[in-house]
Amino acid sequence: MGAERSVKCRRDSSRNEMSLLPHVPVMADEVVEFFAGGPNEGLLVDGTGGAGGHLEMLCKALPGMSFLAVDRDPAAVSILRSRFIDNPEVTVRQGSYTEIPDIMNEMGLLKASAAFFDLGLSSIQLDEPLRGFSYRFEGPLDMRYDDSSGKTAAELLNRMSEKDIADIIYKYGEEGRSRRIAKAIVTNRPVRTTLELAAIINGSVKGSSFKVLSRVFQALRIAVNEELDQLNMLIDNLDSWTDAGARIAFITFHSIEDRRIKLLFRDDPAYRQHSPKWIIPCEDEIKENSRARSARLRMGIRI
Ligand SMILES: C[S@@+](CC[C@H](N)C(=O)[O-])C[C@H]1O[C@@H](n2cnc3c(N)ncnc32)[C@H](O)[C@@H]1O
């Protein structure tokens, strides 16, 4: 990464009001500036609508466009629907971003002139104990964005082999003590709740810190939601539903995701890398919103 050219964000103090919202959009000014420099008519797809923070700013900055917001989580979709109920330019649909071509087809939309993805989970999901994403609150070990399908984190942990658990923790959590943690999980099965899992992790790693807990919980969330497979599926057909000249941006929070986007814009002939190659949040933003800490914005143009 060191050889790449990057730019740290400029901070607009008028964004301070954002910190009053339950989910603060990351690098919102930079995202808006990127899209405002591109087509200002046609369709902008927000493939990870979340609480609609970025979307609301994009709607204000690009009054000539229409917007499609998609989210896999039915709870996020309810928030989006009520937030944009008075805006006829915004359509909200529940589904994975891998289903965007089908959703656009159903709506009779051919191509998008802009696409935005803010990967991972929102603070609203993290802070809801019943979703099971956080080691800070007692809750069922669920972690599914869409609780109508797929296996919960508890089901995965209670069924998988010790080796597979260790591999997930190592690969998706980048945690070196993965084998020791996996062994403790298997010894203490069944694991049913977030705090049971947190206690097992703390008991297995000497001097365990919040960092270890975060890494293991992140790894499980990525595995439960098959996030890397989803991202690969999205990228594999992104060129089929984006128009020539479309601006495309991703905010990533994980090095594997970030590398995938870097290679997409650098090596795939269907895209041109936008300059700067990437942007990270400035210190002021990280102070106001610690979630922004590991974020990286990458931008490309569809050729
Ligand atoms: C970081 S949040 C987005 C926040 C949003 N930009 C905002 O300003 O409020 C990420 C969202 O992506 C959703 N998500 C995760 N994987 C998804 C997928 N495969 N398809 C669609 N949405 C997904 C999550 O449910 C979550 O609401």
Tab-separated table of C-alpha atoms and ligand atoms in Angstrom:
chain	number	residue	atom	x	y	z
A	1	MET	CA	0.000	0.000	0.000
A	2	GLY	CA	2.903	2.328	0.800
A	3	ALA	CA	3.695	3.020	-2.864
A	4	GLU	CA	0.148	4.001	-3.702
A	5	ARG	CA	-0.904	7.605	-3.811
A	6	SER	CA	-3.473	8.562	-1.250
A	7	VAL	CA	-5.161	11.662	0.024
A	8	LYS	CA	-6.501	12.250	3.493
A	9	CYS	CA	-9.849	13.901	3.757
A	10	ARG	CA	-10.643	17.558	4.089
A	11	ARG	CA	-13.135	18.194	6.843
A	12	ASP	CA	-16.219	20.344	6.487
A	13	SER	CA	-17.249	21.513	9.950
A	14	SER	CA	-20.900	21.773	8.826
A	15	ARG	CA	-20.908	17.955	8.972
A	16	ASN	CA	-20.729	18.021	12.772
A	17	GLU	CA	-24.524	17.754	12.890
A	18	MET	CA	-24.049	14.244	11.395
A	19	SER	CA	-22.679	12.956	14.677
A	20	LEU	CA	-26.182	13.343	16.123
A	21	LEU	CA	-27.409	10.575	13.839
A	22	PRO	CA	-27.302	6.930	14.964
A	23	HIS	CA	-25.139	5.958	11.987
A	24	VAL	CA	-22.649	8.587	10.861
A	25	PRO	CA	-21.762	8.242	7.167
A	26	VAL	CA	-18.024	7.839	6.637
A	27	MET	CA	-16.100	10.271	4.386
A	28	ALA	CA	-19.429	11.709	3.269
A	29	ASP	CA	-17.964	14.937	1.834
A	30	GLU	CA	-15.448	13.004	-0.239
A	31	VAL	CA	-18.128	10.627	-1.541
A	32	VAL	CA	-20.382	13.529	-2.540
A	33	GLU	CA	-17.528	15.411	-4.184
A	34	PHE	CA	-16.612	12.361	-6.265
A	35	PHE	CA	-20.153	11.783	-7.528
A	36	ALA	CA	-20.843	15.493	-8.053
A	37	GLY	CA	-17.903	15.530	-10.498
A	38	GLY	CA	-19.611	12.939	-12.740
A	39	PRO	CA	-22.908	12.540	-14.596
A	40	ASN	CA	-25.649	14.617	-12.975
A	41	GLU	CA	-28.570	12.849	-14.557
A	42	GLY	CA	-29.672	9.229	-14.790
A	43	LEU	CA	-29.680	6.657	-12.001
A	44	LEU	CA	-27.456	6.473	-8.922
A	45	VAL	CA	-27.543	3.088	-7.176
A	46	ASP	CA	-26.644	2.949	-3.487
A	47	GLY	CA	-26.092	-0.796	-3.086
A	48	THR	CA	-25.720	-0.634	0.716
A	49	GLY	CA	-28.305	1.982	1.670
A	50	GLY	CA	-28.044	1.398	5.450
A	51	ALA	CA	-29.554	4.334	7.327
A	52	GLY	CA	-29.423	6.511	4.206
A	53	GLY	CA	-26.834	9.003	5.457
A	54	HIS	CA	-24.737	9.055	2.286
A	55	LEU	CA	-27.859	8.803	0.167
A	56	GLU	CA	-29.447	11.865	1.704
A	57	MET	CA	-26.371	13.951	0.954
A	58	LEU	CA	-26.171	12.578	-2.584
A	59	CYS	CA	-29.847	13.418	-3.179
A	60	LYS	CA	-29.167	17.027	-2.140
A	61	ALA	CA	-26.010	17.332	-4.236
A	62	LEU	CA	-27.439	15.714	-7.385
A	63	PRO	CA	-30.993	17.011	-7.842
A	64	GLY	CA	-31.138	15.872	-11.498
A	65	MET	CA	-30.706	12.185	-10.678
A	66	SER	CA	-32.977	9.397	-9.538
A	67	PHE	CA	-31.844	6.968	-6.856
A	68	LEU	CA	-32.188	3.278	-6.098
A	69	ALA	CA	-31.268	2.213	-2.562
A	70	VAL	CA	-30.786	-1.486	-1.839
A	71	ASP	CA	-30.046	-3.182	1.466
A	72	ARG	CA	-29.996	-6.821	2.488
A	73	ASP	CA	-31.319	-6.036	5.950
A	74	PRO	CA	-35.122	-5.633	6.242
A	75	ALA	CA	-34.639	-3.329	9.279
A	76	ALA	CA	-32.382	-1.017	7.248
A	77	VAL	CA	-34.956	-1.037	4.452
A	78	SER	CA	-37.656	0.172	6.897
A	79	ILE	CA	-35.396	3.030	8.001
A	80	LEU	CA	-34.651	3.942	4.379
A	81	ARG	CA	-38.340	3.829	3.419
A	82	SER	CA	-39.361	6.177	6.201
A	83	ARG	CA	-36.393	8.520	5.680
A	84	PHE	CA	-37.121	8.969	1.954
A	85	ILE	CA	-40.909	8.660	2.031
A	86	ASP	CA	-41.303	12.239	0.762
A	87	ASN	CA	-38.713	11.957	-1.990
A	88	PRO	CA	-40.248	10.594	-5.213
A	89	GLU	CA	-36.779	10.271	-6.764
A	90	VAL	CA	-35.744	7.544	-4.286
A	91	THR	CA	-36.801	3.893	-4.683
A	92	VAL	CA	-35.911	1.477	-1.893
A	93	ARG	CA	-35.658	-2.308	-2.333
A	94	GLN	CA	-34.701	-5.110	0.020
A	95	GLY	CA	-32.099	-7.509	-1.356
A	96	SER	CA	-28.439	-8.158	-1.815
A	97	TYR	CA	-26.407	-5.860	-4.036
A	98	THR	CA	-25.796	-8.996	-6.130
A	99	GLU	CA	-29.482	-8.766	-7.093
A	100	ILE	CA	-29.248	-5.191	-8.417
A	101	PRO	CA	-29.441	-6.252	-12.111
A	102	ASP	CA	-32.704	-8.159	-11.406
A	103	ILE	CA	-34.142	-5.262	-9.399
A	104	MET	CA	-33.265	-2.830	-12.193
A	105	ASN	CA	-34.793	-5.179	-14.761
A	106	GLU	CA	-38.041	-5.399	-12.800
A	107	MET	CA	-38.144	-1.610	-12.603
A	108	GLY	CA	-37.463	-1.269	-16.337
A	109	LEU	CA	-34.119	0.447	-15.701
A	110	LEU	CA	-31.311	-0.286	-18.127
A	111	LYS	CA	-28.063	1.181	-16.820
A	112	ALA	CA	-26.856	3.199	-13.851
A	113	SER	CA	-24.710	6.292	-14.236
A	114	ALA	CA	-23.344	5.994	-10.693
A	115	ALA	CA	-22.948	3.246	-8.088
A	116	PHE	CA	-21.900	3.435	-4.461
A	117	PHE	CA	-21.123	0.716	-1.909
A	118	ASP	CA	-20.303	1.308	1.758
A	119	LEU	CA	-19.404	-2.218	2.814
A	120	GLY	CA	-19.905	-3.967	6.131
A	121	LEU	CA	-22.392	-3.148	8.846
A	122	SER	CA	-23.928	0.026	10.261
A	123	SER	CA	-23.758	1.344	13.826
A	124	ILE	CA	-27.495	0.704	14.074
A	125	GLN	CA	-26.943	-3.003	13.463
A	126	LEU	CA	-23.903	-3.111	15.739
A	127	ASP	CA	-25.722	-1.408	18.606
A	128	GLU	CA	-28.820	-3.629	18.534
A	129	PRO	CA	-28.178	-6.463	21.048
A	130	LEU	CA	-30.707	-8.797	19.428
A	131	ARG	CA	-28.743	-8.806	16.163
A	132	GLY	CA	-25.758	-10.401	17.910
A	133	PHE	CA	-23.047	-8.369	16.108
A	134	SER	CA	-21.439	-6.895	19.234
A	135	TYR	CA	-19.396	-8.364	22.076
A	136	ARG	CA	-20.514	-5.424	24.217
A	137	PHE	CA	-24.108	-6.575	24.740
A	138	GLU	CA	-25.683	-9.889	25.626
A	139	GLY	CA	-27.694	-11.241	22.710
A	140	PRO	CA	-28.249	-14.304	20.556
A	141	LEU	CA	-25.244	-15.089	18.370
A	142	ASP	CA	-27.041	-14.358	15.102
A	143	MET	CA	-25.112	-11.819	12.921
A	144	ARG	CA	-27.196	-12.289	9.758
A	145	TYR	CA	-28.009	-9.105	7.825
A	146	ASP	CA	-31.110	-10.848	6.545
A	147	ASP	CA	-32.514	-13.059	9.279
A	148	SER	CA	-34.914	-14.816	6.891
A	149	SER	CA	-32.159	-16.991	5.413
A	150	GLY	CA	-28.761	-18.514	6.062
A	151	LYS	CA	-27.129	-19.889	9.192
A	152	THR	CA	-26.579	-17.880	12.348
A	153	ALA	CA	-23.125	-17.419	13.848
A	154	ALA	CA	-24.090	-19.841	16.648
A	155	GLU	CA	-25.110	-22.493	14.114
A	156	LEU	CA	-21.801	-22.088	12.274
A	157	LEU	CA	-19.678	-22.226	15.419
A	158	ASN	CA	-21.519	-25.219	16.832
A	159	ARG	CA	-21.258	-27.259	13.621
A	160	MET	CA	-17.939	-26.383	12.007
A	161	SER	CA	-14.674	-28.238	12.532
A	162	GLU	CA	-12.041	-26.651	14.749
A	163	LYS	CA	-9.811	-26.154	11.715
A	164	ASP	CA	-12.520	-24.328	9.752
A	165	ILE	CA	-13.246	-22.045	12.715
A	166	ALA	CA	-9.537	-21.283	13.053
A	167	ASP	CA	-9.249	-20.561	9.324
A	168	ILE	CA	-12.147	-18.102	9.440
A	169	ILE	CA	-10.698	-16.278	12.445
A	170	TYR	CA	-7.266	-16.132	10.809
A	171	LYS	CA	-8.380	-15.162	7.323
A	172	TYR	CA	-11.267	-12.775	7.982
A	173	GLY	CA	-10.200	-11.538	11.423
A	174	GLU	CA	-6.441	-11.432	10.756
A	175	GLU	CA	-6.007	-12.809	14.291
A	176	GLY	CA	-2.788	-14.766	14.839
A	177	ARG	CA	-4.080	-16.725	17.837
A	178	SER	CA	-6.863	-18.254	15.762
A	179	ARG	CA	-6.053	-21.903	16.592
A	180	ARG	CA	-6.086	-21.353	20.320
A	181	ILE	CA	-9.391	-19.468	20.121
A	182	ALA	CA	-10.953	-22.117	17.846
A	183	LYS	CA	-9.893	-24.888	20.242
A	184	ALA	CA	-11.500	-23.070	23.183
A	185	ILE	CA	-14.715	-22.547	21.205
A	186	VAL	CA	-14.953	-26.231	20.292
A	187	THR	CA	-14.196	-27.302	23.894
A	188	ASN	CA	-16.957	-25.038	25.239
A	189	ARG	CA	-19.670	-25.809	22.676
A	190	PRO	CA	-22.551	-25.170	22.372
A	191	VAL	CA	-21.999	-21.417	22.228
A	192	ARG	CA	-25.298	-19.544	22.134
A	193	THR	CA	-24.787	-15.882	23.000
A	194	THR	CA	-22.442	-12.989	22.299
A	195	LEU	CA	-21.192	-12.741	25.878
A	196	GLU	CA	-20.623	-16.511	26.100
A	197	LEU	CA	-18.427	-16.241	23.015
A	198	ALA	CA	-16.653	-13.150	24.385
A	199	ALA	CA	-15.905	-15.012	27.646
A	200	ILE	CA	-14.500	-18.003	25.723
A	201	ILE	CA	-12.239	-15.724	23.668
A	202	ASN	CA	-11.089	-13.819	26.758
A	203	GLY	CA	-10.393	-17.093	28.567
A	204	SER	CA	-8.339	-18.496	25.702
A	205	VAL	CA	-6.022	-15.582	24.950
A	206	LYS	CA	-3.823	-14.164	27.702
A	207	GLY	CA	-4.246	-10.418	28.158
A	208	SER	CA	-7.041	-10.494	25.613
A	209	SER	CA	-8.138	-7.065	24.452
A	210	PHE	CA	-11.088	-5.502	22.706
A	211	LYS	CA	-9.034	-5.808	19.524
A	212	VAL	CA	-9.103	-9.610	19.701
A	213	LEU	CA	-12.843	-9.602	20.375
A	214	SER	CA	-13.430	-7.213	17.453
A	215	ARG	CA	-11.358	-9.348	15.127
A	216	VAL	CA	-13.148	-12.596	16.001
A	217	PHE	CA	-16.606	-10.994	15.830
A	218	GLN	CA	-15.730	-9.366	12.490
A	219	ALA	CA	-14.478	-12.683	11.119
A	220	LEU	CA	-17.676	-14.454	12.109
A	221	ARG	CA	-19.874	-11.728	10.616
A	222	ILE	CA	-17.996	-11.957	7.307
A	223	ALA	CA	-18.382	-15.759	7.286
A	224	VAL	CA	-22.071	-15.749	8.296
A	225	ASN	CA	-23.004	-13.304	5.539
A	226	GLU	CA	-20.541	-14.739	2.995
A	227	GLU	CA	-19.418	-11.173	2.451
A	228	LEU	CA	-16.408	-11.900	0.248
A	229	ASP	CA	-18.383	-14.193	-2.062
A	230	GLN	CA	-21.074	-11.512	-2.260
A	231	LEU	CA	-18.493	-8.871	-3.151
A	232	ASN	CA	-16.953	-11.078	-5.831
A	233	MET	CA	-20.395	-11.748	-7.338
A	234	LEU	CA	-21.139	-8.014	-7.365
A	235	ILE	CA	-17.838	-7.188	-9.050
A	236	ASP	CA	-18.201	-9.977	-11.607
A	237	ASN	CA	-21.245	-8.357	-13.189
A	238	LEU	CA	-20.888	-4.694	-12.219
A	239	ASP	CA	-19.984	-3.801	-15.814
A	240	SER	CA	-23.284	-5.256	-17.086
A	241	TRP	CA	-25.470	-2.685	-15.308
A	242	THR	CA	-23.263	0.421	-15.241
A	243	ASP	CA	-23.101	2.807	-18.162
A	244	ALA	CA	-19.939	4.058	-19.876
A	245	GLY	CA	-18.706	7.027	-17.840
A	246	ALA	CA	-20.451	5.847	-14.647
A	247	ARG	CA	-18.700	6.786	-11.422
A	248	ILE	CA	-18.289	3.927	-8.962
A	249	ALA	CA	-17.083	4.171	-5.360
A	250	PHE	CA	-16.500	1.664	-2.584
A	251	ILE	CA	-15.796	2.266	1.086
A	252	THR	CA	-14.087	-0.780	2.550
A	253	PHE	CA	-13.217	-1.641	6.149
A	254	HIS	CA	-11.189	-4.807	5.586
A	255	SER	CA	-7.889	-5.363	3.785
A	256	ILE	CA	-9.181	-8.309	1.706
A	257	GLU	CA	-12.122	-6.238	0.434
A	258	ASP	CA	-9.893	-3.248	-0.193
A	259	ARG	CA	-7.431	-5.305	-2.231
A	260	ARG	CA	-10.275	-6.709	-4.337
A	261	ILE	CA	-11.462	-3.179	-5.217
A	262	LYS	CA	-7.927	-1.976	-5.834
A	263	LEU	CA	-7.392	-4.774	-8.378
A	264	LEU	CA	-10.781	-4.100	-9.984
A	265	PHE	CA	-10.018	-0.466	-10.767
A	266	ARG	CA	-6.346	-1.089	-11.555
A	267	ASP	CA	-6.464	-4.225	-13.689
A	268	ASP	CA	-9.950	-4.660	-15.160
A	269	PRO	CA	-10.087	-3.048	-18.626
A	270	ALA	CA	-13.746	-2.093	-18.064
A	271	TYR	CA	-12.679	0.530	-15.489
A	272	ARG	CA	-10.309	3.418	-15.055
A	273	GLN	CA	-8.889	4.243	-11.650
A	274	HIS	CA	-9.867	7.686	-10.418
A	275	SER	CA	-7.233	9.915	-8.880
A	276	PRO	CA	-6.432	9.910	-5.984
A	277	LYS	CA	-6.320	6.120	-5.849
A	278	TRP	CA	-7.716	6.077	-2.351
A	279	ILE	CA	-8.768	8.344	0.475
A	280	ILE	CA	-8.734	7.687	4.208
A	281	PRO	CA	-10.569	9.683	6.872
A	282	CYS	CA	-8.737	12.534	8.573
A	283	GLU	CA	-7.957	12.477	12.284
A	284	ASP	CA	-10.858	14.801	13.138
A	285	GLU	CA	-13.325	12.446	11.497
A	286	ILE	CA	-11.854	9.443	13.323
A	287	LYS	CA	-12.090	11.360	16.617
A	288	GLU	CA	-15.756	12.085	15.987
A	289	ASN	CA	-16.558	8.634	14.615
A	290	SER	CA	-14.227	5.818	15.649
A	291	ARG	CA	-15.929	3.498	13.140
A	292	ALA	CA	-14.202	5.497	10.379
A	293	ARG	CA	-10.788	4.322	11.654
A	294	SER	CA	-10.246	1.496	9.187
A	295	ALA	CA	-12.217	2.926	6.253
A	296	ARG	CA	-10.777	3.451	2.794
A	297	LEU	CA	-12.551	5.045	-0.159
A	298	ARG	CA	-11.656	3.828	-3.652
A	299	MET	CA	-13.098	5.323	-6.809
A	300	GLY	CA	-13.238	4.264	-10.436
A	301	ILE	CA	-14.867	5.192	-13.721
A	302	ARG	CA	-16.607	2.684	-16.002
A	303	ILE	CA	-15.098	2.926	-19.479
B	1	LIG	C1	-21.949	0.645	6.421
B	1	LIG	S1	-23.650	0.343	6.238
B	1	LIG	C2	-24.140	1.567	5.069
B	1	LIG	C3	-24.409	2.890	5.694
B	1	LIG	C4	-24.919	3.942	4.757
B	1	LIG	N1	-23.952	4.310	3.751
B	1	LIG	C5	-25.365	5.172	5.519
B	1	LIG	O1	-24.819	6.263	5.312
B	1	LIG	O2	-26.267	5.056	6.343
B	1	LIG	C6	-23.638	-1.093	5.273
B	1	LIG	C7	-25.002	-1.630	4.929
B	1	LIG	O3	-24.807	-2.623	3.922
B	1	LIG	C8	-25.760	-3.636	4.112
B	1	LIG	N2	-25.258	-4.827	3.409
B	1	LIG	C9	-24.293	-5.685	3.784
B	1	LIG	N3	-24.112	-6.621	2.847
B	1	LIG	C10	-24.983	-6.338	1.845
B	1	LIG	C11	-25.266	-6.937	0.588
B	1	LIG	N4	-24.627	-8.034	0.158
B	1	LIG	N5	-26.213	-6.369	-0.184
B	1	LIG	C12	-26.879	-5.249	0.222
B	1	LIG	N6	-26.659	-4.655	1.406
B	1	LIG	C13	-25.717	-5.189	2.205
B	1	LIG	C14	-25.868	-3.780	5.598
B	1	LIG	O4	-27.112	-4.363	5.943
B	1	LIG	C15	-25.739	-2.318	6.064
B	1	LIG	O5	-27.001	-1.735	6.248
